[in-house]
């Protein structure tokens, strides 16, 4: 029987376990606070930001909600980041991407204090991850590590293939899986659009993580017998539904399920974990900044 990995349930467990840490911090006068910065009129970005705020509120994590006109100068956004960096009551800063074209996202990421960089995109945090002593781990790959652990999958000694080399998912995922630490110690192959014989690389994987943004890129023929398949992709495809679309992953779920020992669904797999790990990083940030030790799940 193939196990369908329930990301909603694992994320709920992590949120429950985080509650104790958030309460302990609040009791010590160090309630975690996340600032979200939105510089976009894109409804999807607005929805993502309000979901993140709601997640925080449910756990008693404080929020700051900063919104800027999409046509404001880049310097306004950088000033907001500076103010949040200097505010001792703000522990985590998240600038929702994409930012408008006239803003260089790299400038924004580099402006965030690395201690408050709960996305873990600042080059200092990327560097620490690659060097093997991460301060914060990026939410999606960190969430995938937690999902694997919850499923009883220890990557040590396994062959892992990651499809996609983005800075937010693929590359940090490959790094985390290859680190010499719990949840790592795998032998990792990192694939991308120039990879030749992709199917050969995916089929040989014990753990296959797909983050390519291509609906159904990986089908059952490309999955090895008994592999653990993690589908990161979220793609809107036209469908005869009320909304006119449905969400599908980068993996063809039905055919891959026939070969996999365990597989994440879309939606309900990786997505909820990404959201939970933002709360995790914000809690860790508050603990670090206030010097109050708490146990994180
Ligand atoms: P990017 O578009 O930044 O990166 C996609 C990567 O896939 C690139 O490295 C690209 O290669 C590679 N790729 C594209 N086509 C192929 C192909 N045919 N064969 C092999 N590799 C290919 O995407 P992201 O990493 O940001 O996101 C990936 C997916 O995950 C998206 O659908 C996104 O919506 C979803 N996502 C889901 C999250 C969640 O919480 N569930 C969180 C973040 C993202 P190259 O570098 O050569 O161009």
Short mmCIF file of N, CA and C in Angstrom, two decimals, residues 17-137:
data_model
loop_
_atom_site.label_atom_id
_atom_site.label_comp_id
_atom_site.label_asym_id
_atom_site.label_seq_id
_atom_site.Cartn_x
_atom_site.Cartn_y
_atom_site.Cartn_z
N UNK A 17 2.94 21.62 18.69
CA UNK A 17 4.17 21.55 19.48
C UNK A 17 4.82 22.93 19.62
N UNK A 18 4.65 23.77 18.59
CA UNK A 18 5.22 25.13 18.66
C UNK A 18 4.50 25.99 19.68
N UNK A 19 3.22 25.66 19.91
CA UNK A 19 2.41 26.48 20.82
C UNK A 19 3.10 26.66 22.17
N UNK A 20 3.66 25.57 22.70
CA UNK A 20 4.33 25.62 23.99
C UNK A 20 5.48 26.62 23.97
N UNK A 21 6.26 26.59 22.88
CA UNK A 21 7.41 27.50 22.78
C UNK A 21 6.93 28.95 22.69
N UNK A 22 5.87 29.17 21.91
CA UNK A 22 5.35 30.54 21.77
C UNK A 22 4.83 31.02 23.13
N UNK A 23 4.13 30.15 23.85
CA UNK A 23 3.60 30.55 25.17
C UNK A 23 4.74 30.85 26.15
N UNK A 24 5.78 29.99 26.12
CA UNK A 24 6.92 30.23 27.02
C UNK A 24 7.58 31.58 26.72
N UNK A 25 7.72 31.88 25.42
CA UNK A 25 8.33 33.16 25.05
C UNK A 25 7.43 34.32 25.51
N UNK A 26 6.13 34.17 25.31
CA UNK A 26 5.20 35.24 25.71
C UNK A 26 5.28 35.45 27.22
N UNK A 27 5.36 34.34 27.98
CA UNK A 27 5.44 34.45 29.45
C UNK A 27 6.71 35.19 29.86
N UNK A 28 7.77 35.05 29.06
CA UNK A 28 9.04 35.70 29.38
C UNK A 28 9.09 37.12 28.80
N UNK A 29 7.96 37.62 28.31
CA UNK A 29 7.93 38.98 27.73
C UNK A 29 8.58 39.06 26.38
N UNK A 30 8.64 37.91 25.68
CA UNK A 30 9.36 37.85 24.40
C UNK A 30 8.46 37.25 23.31
N UNK A 31 7.19 37.67 23.30
CA UNK A 31 6.27 37.12 22.30
C UNK A 31 6.83 37.31 20.89
N UNK A 32 6.90 36.22 20.08
CA UNK A 32 7.41 36.37 18.71
C UNK A 32 6.50 37.28 17.88
N UNK A 33 7.10 38.06 17.01
CA UNK A 33 6.32 38.93 16.11
C UNK A 33 6.90 38.86 14.70
N UNK A 34 5.99 38.66 13.74
CA UNK A 34 6.38 38.62 12.33
C UNK A 34 5.84 39.86 11.63
N UNK A 35 6.70 40.54 10.90
CA UNK A 35 6.25 41.66 10.06
C UNK A 35 6.15 41.18 8.62
N UNK A 36 5.00 41.41 8.00
CA UNK A 36 4.86 41.10 6.58
C UNK A 36 4.82 42.41 5.81
N UNK A 37 5.51 42.42 4.70
CA UNK A 37 5.54 43.62 3.87
C UNK A 37 5.02 43.25 2.48
N UNK A 38 3.97 43.95 2.07
CA UNK A 38 3.35 43.66 0.78
C UNK A 38 3.46 44.89 -0.11
N UNK A 39 4.09 44.71 -1.28
CA UNK A 39 4.19 45.81 -2.24
C UNK A 39 3.68 45.29 -3.57
N UNK A 40 2.39 45.02 -3.62
CA UNK A 40 1.82 44.40 -4.81
C UNK A 40 0.31 44.48 -4.73
N UNK A 41 -0.33 44.55 -5.91
CA UNK A 41 -1.79 44.49 -5.91
C UNK A 41 -2.27 43.14 -6.41
N UNK A 42 -1.33 42.20 -6.52
CA UNK A 42 -1.67 40.88 -7.01
C UNK A 42 -2.53 40.15 -5.95
N UNK A 43 -3.75 39.72 -6.33
CA UNK A 43 -4.63 39.09 -5.34
C UNK A 43 -4.00 37.85 -4.70
N UNK A 44 -3.20 37.09 -5.47
CA UNK A 44 -2.59 35.89 -4.90
C UNK A 44 -1.62 36.27 -3.80
N UNK A 45 -0.81 37.34 -4.03
CA UNK A 45 0.14 37.79 -3.00
C UNK A 45 -0.61 38.27 -1.77
N UNK A 46 -1.72 39.00 -2.00
CA UNK A 46 -2.52 39.48 -0.86
C UNK A 46 -3.04 38.29 -0.04
N UNK A 47 -3.49 37.25 -0.75
CA UNK A 47 -4.00 36.06 -0.06
C UNK A 47 -2.89 35.39 0.74
N UNK A 48 -1.70 35.24 0.13
CA UNK A 48 -0.59 34.58 0.83
C UNK A 48 -0.26 35.32 2.12
N UNK A 49 -0.21 36.67 2.03
CA UNK A 49 0.16 37.46 3.21
C UNK A 49 -0.91 37.31 4.28
N UNK A 50 -2.19 37.36 3.88
CA UNK A 50 -3.21 37.27 4.94
C UNK A 50 -3.25 35.86 5.54
N UNK A 51 -2.92 34.83 4.75
CA UNK A 51 -2.84 33.47 5.32
C UNK A 51 -1.72 33.39 6.35
N UNK A 52 -0.58 34.01 6.05
CA UNK A 52 0.56 33.96 6.97
C UNK A 52 0.22 34.69 8.27
N UNK A 53 -0.49 35.81 8.13
CA UNK A 53 -0.88 36.56 9.34
C UNK A 53 -1.86 35.75 10.18
N UNK A 54 -2.80 35.09 9.50
CA UNK A 54 -3.80 34.30 10.24
C UNK A 54 -3.11 33.14 10.96
N UNK A 55 -2.17 32.49 10.27
CA UNK A 55 -1.43 31.39 10.90
C UNK A 55 -0.76 31.87 12.19
N UNK A 56 -0.13 33.06 12.12
CA UNK A 56 0.54 33.63 13.30
C UNK A 56 -0.46 33.86 14.41
N UNK A 57 -1.57 34.52 14.05
CA UNK A 57 -2.55 34.89 15.08
C UNK A 57 -3.09 33.65 15.79
N UNK A 58 -3.29 32.57 15.06
CA UNK A 58 -3.83 31.35 15.67
C UNK A 58 -2.92 30.81 16.76
N UNK A 59 -1.62 31.10 16.63
CA UNK A 59 -0.65 30.57 17.60
C UNK A 59 -0.28 31.61 18.65
N UNK A 60 -0.82 32.82 18.50
CA UNK A 60 -0.46 33.89 19.44
C UNK A 60 0.84 34.58 19.07
N UNK A 61 1.28 34.40 17.82
CA UNK A 61 2.45 35.15 17.33
C UNK A 61 1.94 36.52 16.87
N UNK A 62 2.62 37.58 17.29
CA UNK A 62 2.19 38.92 16.91
C UNK A 62 2.46 39.18 15.42
N UNK A 63 1.72 40.13 14.84
CA UNK A 63 1.93 40.46 13.43
C UNK A 63 2.05 41.96 13.26
N UNK A 64 2.78 42.34 12.25
CA UNK A 64 2.82 43.73 11.77
C UNK A 64 2.51 43.64 10.29
N UNK A 65 1.64 44.50 9.85
CA UNK A 65 1.17 44.42 8.48
C UNK A 65 1.55 45.72 7.78
N UNK A 66 2.54 45.67 6.90
CA UNK A 66 2.95 46.88 6.19
C UNK A 66 2.59 46.71 4.71
N UNK A 67 1.87 47.71 4.19
CA UNK A 67 1.51 47.66 2.76
C UNK A 67 2.02 48.93 2.09
N UNK A 68 2.61 48.72 0.91
CA UNK A 68 3.12 49.86 0.14
C UNK A 68 2.46 49.86 -1.22
N UNK A 69 2.25 51.05 -1.78
CA UNK A 69 1.73 51.12 -3.15
C UNK A 69 2.71 50.43 -4.09
N UNK A 70 2.16 49.72 -5.06
CA UNK A 70 3.02 48.98 -5.98
C UNK A 70 3.89 49.92 -6.81
N UNK A 71 3.47 51.21 -6.94
CA UNK A 71 4.31 52.11 -7.74
C UNK A 71 5.16 53.04 -6.87
N UNK A 72 5.24 52.75 -5.58
CA UNK A 72 6.13 53.54 -4.71
C UNK A 72 7.59 53.27 -5.10
N UNK A 73 8.47 54.25 -4.83
CA UNK A 73 9.88 54.01 -5.19
C UNK A 73 10.50 52.88 -4.34
N UNK A 74 11.51 52.24 -4.91
CA UNK A 74 12.18 51.13 -4.21
C UNK A 74 12.71 51.60 -2.86
N UNK A 75 13.13 52.90 -2.81
CA UNK A 75 13.70 53.40 -1.56
C UNK A 75 12.68 53.35 -0.41
N UNK A 76 11.39 53.48 -0.74
CA UNK A 76 10.37 53.40 0.32
C UNK A 76 10.37 52.01 0.95
N UNK A 77 10.50 51.00 0.11
CA UNK A 77 10.51 49.62 0.62
C UNK A 77 11.76 49.40 1.48
N UNK A 78 12.89 49.90 1.01
CA UNK A 78 14.13 49.72 1.78
C UNK A 78 14.06 50.46 3.12
N UNK A 79 13.38 51.60 3.12
CA UNK A 79 13.21 52.33 4.39
C UNK A 79 12.35 51.55 5.37
N UNK A 80 11.29 50.93 4.84
CA UNK A 80 10.43 50.11 5.70
C UNK A 80 11.25 48.98 6.31
N UNK A 81 12.07 48.33 5.49
CA UNK A 81 12.89 47.23 5.98
C UNK A 81 13.85 47.73 7.06
N UNK A 82 14.46 48.90 6.82
CA UNK A 82 15.38 49.48 7.83
C UNK A 82 14.67 49.70 9.15
N UNK A 83 13.45 50.26 9.06
CA UNK A 83 12.69 50.54 10.30
C UNK A 83 12.38 49.24 11.04
N UNK A 84 12.00 48.21 10.29
CA UNK A 84 11.67 46.92 10.92
C UNK A 84 12.92 46.28 11.51
N UNK A 85 14.05 46.43 10.80
CA UNK A 85 15.32 45.91 11.34
C UNK A 85 15.61 46.53 12.71
N UNK A 86 15.31 47.84 12.82
CA UNK A 86 15.67 48.57 14.04
C UNK A 86 14.64 48.38 15.16
N UNK A 87 13.51 47.79 14.84
CA UNK A 87 12.42 47.67 15.83
C UNK A 87 12.62 46.42 16.69
N UNK A 88 12.93 46.59 17.97
CA UNK A 88 13.22 45.42 18.81
C UNK A 88 12.01 44.52 19.03
N UNK A 89 10.81 45.02 18.74
CA UNK A 89 9.61 44.19 18.94
C UNK A 89 9.30 43.32 17.72
N UNK A 90 10.04 43.50 16.64
CA UNK A 90 9.83 42.68 15.43
C UNK A 90 10.96 41.66 15.34
N UNK A 91 10.60 40.39 15.26
CA UNK A 91 11.62 39.32 15.22
C UNK A 91 11.85 38.76 13.82
N UNK A 92 10.80 38.77 13.00
CA UNK A 92 10.93 38.22 11.65
C UNK A 92 10.37 39.19 10.64
N UNK A 93 11.04 39.28 9.49
CA UNK A 93 10.58 40.18 8.41
C UNK A 93 10.40 39.36 7.15
N UNK A 94 9.22 39.47 6.57
CA UNK A 94 8.96 38.73 5.33
C UNK A 94 8.45 39.71 4.28
N UNK A 95 9.22 39.91 3.23
CA UNK A 95 8.77 40.75 2.12
C UNK A 95 8.19 39.80 1.08
N UNK A 96 6.88 39.95 0.84
CA UNK A 96 6.23 39.02 -0.08
C UNK A 96 6.74 39.24 -1.51
N UNK A 97 7.14 38.14 -2.15
CA UNK A 97 7.55 38.24 -3.55
C UNK A 97 6.42 37.71 -4.43
N UNK A 98 6.31 38.11 -5.69
CA UNK A 98 7.23 39.03 -6.36
C UNK A 98 6.99 40.49 -5.97
N UNK A 99 8.11 41.25 -5.98
CA UNK A 99 8.00 42.70 -5.82
C UNK A 99 7.89 43.29 -7.23
N UNK A 100 7.43 44.57 -7.35
CA UNK A 100 7.29 45.15 -8.69
C UNK A 100 8.63 45.17 -9.45
N UNK A 101 8.52 45.26 -10.77
CA UNK A 101 9.71 45.18 -11.64
C UNK A 101 10.76 46.25 -11.33
N UNK A 102 10.31 47.43 -10.86
CA UNK A 102 11.29 48.49 -10.64
C UNK A 102 12.07 48.30 -9.33
N UNK A 103 11.74 47.24 -8.60
CA UNK A 103 12.47 46.97 -7.35
C UNK A 103 13.36 45.75 -7.57
N UNK A 104 14.61 45.85 -7.17
CA UNK A 104 15.52 44.71 -7.28
C UNK A 104 15.36 43.86 -6.01
N UNK A 105 14.78 42.68 -6.19
CA UNK A 105 14.46 41.83 -5.03
C UNK A 105 15.73 41.49 -4.24
N UNK A 106 16.85 41.40 -4.97
CA UNK A 106 18.10 41.06 -4.25
C UNK A 106 18.48 42.16 -3.27
N UNK A 107 18.26 43.43 -3.67
CA UNK A 107 18.56 44.55 -2.75
C UNK A 107 17.71 44.42 -1.49
N UNK A 108 16.46 44.02 -1.70
CA UNK A 108 15.53 43.91 -0.56
C UNK A 108 16.00 42.80 0.38
N UNK A 109 16.30 41.65 -0.20
CA UNK A 109 16.72 40.50 0.62
C UNK A 109 17.99 40.86 1.40
N UNK A 110 18.91 41.55 0.73
CA UNK A 110 20.18 41.89 1.39
C UNK A 110 20.01 42.98 2.44
N UNK A 111 18.89 43.73 2.35
CA UNK A 111 18.66 44.79 3.33
C UNK A 111 18.12 44.23 4.65
N UNK A 112 17.53 43.04 4.59
CA UNK A 112 16.93 42.48 5.81
C UNK A 112 18.04 42.01 6.76
N UNK A 113 17.91 42.38 8.03
CA UNK A 113 18.86 41.89 9.04
C UNK A 113 18.84 40.36 9.02
N UNK A 114 19.99 39.70 8.80
CA UNK A 114 20.00 38.22 8.71
C UNK A 114 19.38 37.54 9.93
N UNK A 115 19.44 38.23 11.11
CA UNK A 115 18.81 37.64 12.31
C UNK A 115 17.29 37.63 12.19
N UNK A 116 16.74 38.52 11.34
CA UNK A 116 15.28 38.62 11.20
C UNK A 116 14.80 37.99 9.88
N UNK A 117 15.72 37.37 9.18
CA UNK A 117 15.44 36.84 7.84
C UNK A 117 14.82 35.44 7.95
N UNK A 118 13.52 35.41 8.31
CA UNK A 118 12.87 34.13 8.59
C UNK A 118 12.57 33.32 7.32
N UNK A 119 12.73 33.93 6.15
CA UNK A 119 12.68 33.16 4.89
C UNK A 119 14.00 32.43 4.64
N UNK A 120 15.06 32.92 5.28
CA UNK A 120 16.42 32.38 5.11
C UNK A 120 16.93 32.53 3.67
N UNK A 121 16.62 33.68 3.08
CA UNK A 121 17.08 33.96 1.71
C UNK A 121 18.30 34.88 1.68
N UNK A 122 18.62 35.55 2.80
CA UNK A 122 19.77 36.46 2.83
C UNK A 122 21.05 35.66 2.54
N UNK A 123 21.96 36.22 1.72
CA UNK A 123 23.18 35.48 1.39
C UNK A 123 23.93 34.96 2.62
N UNK A 124 23.87 35.70 3.73
CA UNK A 124 24.56 35.21 4.93
C UNK A 124 23.92 33.90 5.42
N UNK A 125 22.59 33.86 5.38
CA UNK A 125 21.91 32.64 5.82
C UNK A 125 22.08 31.50 4.81
N UNK A 126 22.10 31.85 3.52
CA UNK A 126 22.36 30.83 2.50
C UNK A 126 23.76 30.25 2.71
N UNK A 127 24.71 31.17 2.95
CA UNK A 127 26.10 30.74 3.15
C UNK A 127 26.25 29.84 4.35
N UNK A 128 25.58 30.21 5.43
CA UNK A 128 25.68 29.37 6.64
C UNK A 128 25.09 27.99 6.39
N UNK A 129 24.01 27.93 5.63
CA UNK A 129 23.40 26.63 5.32
C UNK A 129 24.37 25.77 4.51
N UNK A 130 24.96 26.38 3.50
CA UNK A 130 25.89 25.63 2.65
C UNK A 130 27.11 25.19 3.45
N UNK A 131 27.54 26.08 4.38
CA UNK A 131 28.73 25.77 5.19
C UNK A 131 28.45 24.70 6.23
N UNK A 132 27.17 24.43 6.46
CA UNK A 132 26.83 23.33 7.38
C UNK A 132 26.46 23.78 8.78
N UNK A 133 26.27 25.10 8.98
CA UNK A 133 25.77 25.54 10.30
C UNK A 133 24.67 26.57 10.12
N UNK A 134 23.51 26.07 9.62
CA UNK A 134 22.41 27.00 9.33
C UNK A 134 21.90 27.74 10.56
N UNK A 135 21.54 29.01 10.35
CA UNK A 135 20.86 29.79 11.40
C UNK A 135 19.36 29.51 11.26
N UNK A 136 18.82 29.80 10.09
CA UNK A 136 17.45 29.42 9.76
C UNK A 136 17.51 28.59 8.48
N UNK A 137 16.56 27.64 8.35
CA UNK A 137 16.48 26.87 7.10
C UNK A 137 15.28 27.41 6.31
#
